[in-house]
Coordinates of C-alpha atoms in Angstrom, one line a residue:
X1 CA 16.6 -6.1 -2.2
X2 CA 16.6 -4.4 1.2
X3 CA 13.4 -3.2 2.7
X4 CA 14.7 -2.8 6.3
X5 CA 15.3 1.0 5.8
X6 CA 11.6 1.4 5.4
X7 CA 11.1 0.7 9.1
X8 CA 13.1 3.8 9.9
X9 CA 11.7 6.4 7.5
X10 CA 8.4 7.9 6.7
X11 CA 9.2 9.8 3.4
X12 CA 8.7 9.1 0.7
X13 CA 5.7 6.9 1.5
X14 CA 5.4 5.5 -2.1
X15 CA 8.0 3.2 -3.6
X16 CA 8.2 1.5 -7.0
X17 CA 9.8 -2.0 -6.4
X18 CA 11.6 -3.0 -9.5
X19 CA 11.8 -6.7 -9.1
X20 CA 9.9 -9.9 -9.9
X21 CA 6.8 -10.8 -7.8
X22 CA 8.5 -13.6 -6.0
X23 CA 11.5 -11.6 -5.1
X24 CA 9.4 -8.7 -3.8
X25 CA 7.2 -11.0 -1.7
X26 CA 10.2 -12.9 -0.3
X27 CA 11.8 -9.6 0.7
X28 CA 8.6 -8.5 2.5
X29 CA 8.3 -11.8 4.3
X30 CA 11.9 -11.5 5.4
X31 CA 11.2 -7.9 6.6
X32 CA 8.2 -9.1 8.6
X33 CA 10.1 -12.0 10.2
X34 CA 13.2 -9.9 11.0
X35 CA 11.2 -7.1 12.6
X36 CA 10.0 -9.5 15.3
X37 CA 6.4 -8.3 15.1
X38 CA 7.1 -4.6 14.7
X39 CA 6.1 -4.7 11.0
X40 CA 3.0 -5.9 9.2
X41 CA 3.3 -6.5 5.5
X42 CA 0.3 -7.2 3.3
X43 CA 0.2 -8.0 -0.4
X44 CA -2.6 -7.1 -2.8
X45 CA -2.6 -8.6 -6.3
X46 CA -2.8 -5.8 -8.8
X47 CA -3.9 -8.1 -11.6
X48 CA -6.9 -9.1 -9.4
X49 CA -7.7 -5.5 -8.5
X50 CA -8.3 -3.9 -11.9
X51 CA -11.7 -2.5 -10.9
X52 CA -12.7 -0.6 -7.8
X53 CA -15.0 -3.4 -6.4
X54 CA -12.2 -6.0 -7.0
X55 CA -9.7 -3.7 -5.4
X56 CA -11.8 -3.4 -2.3
X57 CA -12.3 -7.2 -2.2
X58 CA -8.5 -7.7 -2.5
X59 CA -7.7 -5.2 0.3
X60 CA -10.4 -6.5 2.6
X61 CA -8.9 -10.0 2.3
X62 CA -5.3 -9.0 2.5
X63 CA -5.7 -6.7 5.5
X64 CA -8.6 -8.7 7.1
X65 CA -10.9 -5.7 7.3
X66 CA -13.7 -6.0 9.8
X67 CA -17.0 -7.5 8.6
X68 CA -18.6 -4.1 8.4
X69 CA -16.2 -2.7 5.8
X70 CA -18.4 -0.6 3.5
X71 CA -16.4 -1.1 0.3
X72 CA -16.1 2.5 -0.6
X73 CA -13.2 5.0 -0.4
X74 CA -14.2 6.5 3.0
X75 CA -14.5 3.0 4.6
X76 CA -11.2 2.0 3.0
X77 CA -9.4 5.0 4.5
X78 CA -11.1 4.5 7.8
X79 CA -10.0 0.8 8.0
X80 CA -6.4 1.6 7.0
X81 CA -6.0 4.4 9.5
X82 CA -7.3 2.2 12.3
X83 CA -5.7 -1.3 12.0
X84 CA -6.2 -2.0 15.7
X85 CA -6.6 -5.7 14.8
X86 CA -3.0 -5.6 13.4
X87 CA -0.9 -3.8 16.0
X88 CA 2.5 -2.8 14.7
X89 CA 5.0 0.0 14.5
X90 CA 5.2 -0.1 10.7
X91 CA 2.8 -1.1 7.9
X92 CA 3.8 -2.1 4.4
X93 CA 1.1 -2.1 1.7
X94 CA 2.5 -3.9 -1.3
X95 CA 0.8 -4.3 -4.7
X96 CA 2.3 -6.9 -6.9
X97 CA 1.8 -6.3 -10.6
X98 CA 1.2 -2.7 -9.6
X99 CA 0.8 -1.6 -13.2
X100 CA -2.5 -3.4 -13.3
X101 CA -4.0 -1.7 -10.2
X102 CA -7.3 -0.1 -11.1
X103 CA -6.4 -0.3 -14.8
X104 CA -10.0 -0.8 -15.9
X105 CA -11.1 2.4 -14.0
X106 CA -10.9 6.0 -15.2
X107 CA -7.7 7.8 -14.4
X108 CA -9.4 9.9 -11.7
X109 CA -10.0 6.7 -9.7
X110 CA -6.3 5.8 -9.8
X111 CA -5.5 9.3 -8.8
X112 CA -8.0 9.2 -6.0
X113 CA -6.5 6.0 -4.6
X114 CA -3.0 7.6 -4.5
X115 CA -4.4 10.6 -2.7
X116 CA -6.2 8.4 -0.2
X117 CA -3.0 6.4 0.4
X118 CA -1.0 9.5 0.8
X119 CA -3.4 10.8 3.4
X120 CA -3.2 7.4 5.2
X121 CA 0.6 7.6 5.3
X122 CA 0.5 11.1 6.7
X123 CA -2.1 10.2 9.3
X124 CA 0.1 7.3 10.5
X125 CA 3.1 9.6 10.5
X126 CA 1.6 11.9 13.1
X127 CA 1.5 11.2 16.8
X128 CA -1.9 11.4 18.5
X129 CA -2.8 11.4 22.2
X130 CA -3.7 7.7 21.9
X131 CA -0.7 6.4 19.8
X132 CA 2.8 7.3 18.7
X133 CA 3.6 8.1 15.1
X134 CA 4.0 5.0 12.9
X135 CA 5.3 4.1 9.5
X136 CA 3.1 3.4 6.5
X137 CA 4.6 2.6 3.1
X138 CA 3.0 1.7 -0.2
X139 CA 5.1 -0.5 -2.5
X140 CA 4.1 -1.0 -6.2
X141 CA 6.0 -3.9 -7.6
X142 CA 6.7 -4.0 -11.4
X143 CA 9.1 -5.4 -13.9
X144 CA 11.6 -3.3 -15.9
X145 CA 9.2 -3.6 -18.9
X146 CA 6.2 -2.4 -16.9
X147 CA 8.0 0.5 -15.2
X148 CA 7.5 3.2 -18.0
X149 CA 3.7 2.6 -17.9
X150 CA 3.7 2.8 -14.1
X151 CA 6.0 5.9 -14.1
X152 CA 3.6 7.6 -16.5
X153 CA 0.6 7.0 -14.2
X154 CA 2.6 8.2 -11.1
X155 CA 3.8 11.3 -12.9
X156 CA 0.3 12.2 -14.0
X157 CA -0.8 12.0 -10.3
X158 CA 2.3 14.1 -9.3
X159 CA 3.0 11.8 -6.3
X160 CA 6.6 11.7 -5.0
X161 CA 8.1 8.3 -4.9
X162 CA 11.4 6.4 -5.2
X163 CA 12.6 3.2 -6.8
X164 CA 13.8 0.2 -4.8
X165 CA 15.7 -2.4 -6.8

């Protein structure tokens, strides 16, 4: 599994990673090591992020959000579009067991998350007077058996994505 092409492209920003958890995490660690500090990869455990509060807890821990993180969608977006405490040229937000992400929430919360992540990816992809454009990718790891369920959720949200095997 090769993730190194993710350092060079911005679109699509969402990827389904068809692999086992261990293989996906190993590939991310290899990408982070080989990038020599240019990439930051963080993993959120989907099976531990089945509700909105649990999702915010997982993200705050994985990304080391500041102590004042407000545990709501606006604060989540603000933290992920800042990341001054994790300087890099590329950011990889991986969810292992992605099929379980927010599974105990209504479908509109899952859709909201995808829209927020899409906005974050677009924000990072634009240069500003204070910083150059950067890469932000979201990777949802799943197994072949879980893929139809994850595909159904992504199709309902009409979010463009690709598959990495």
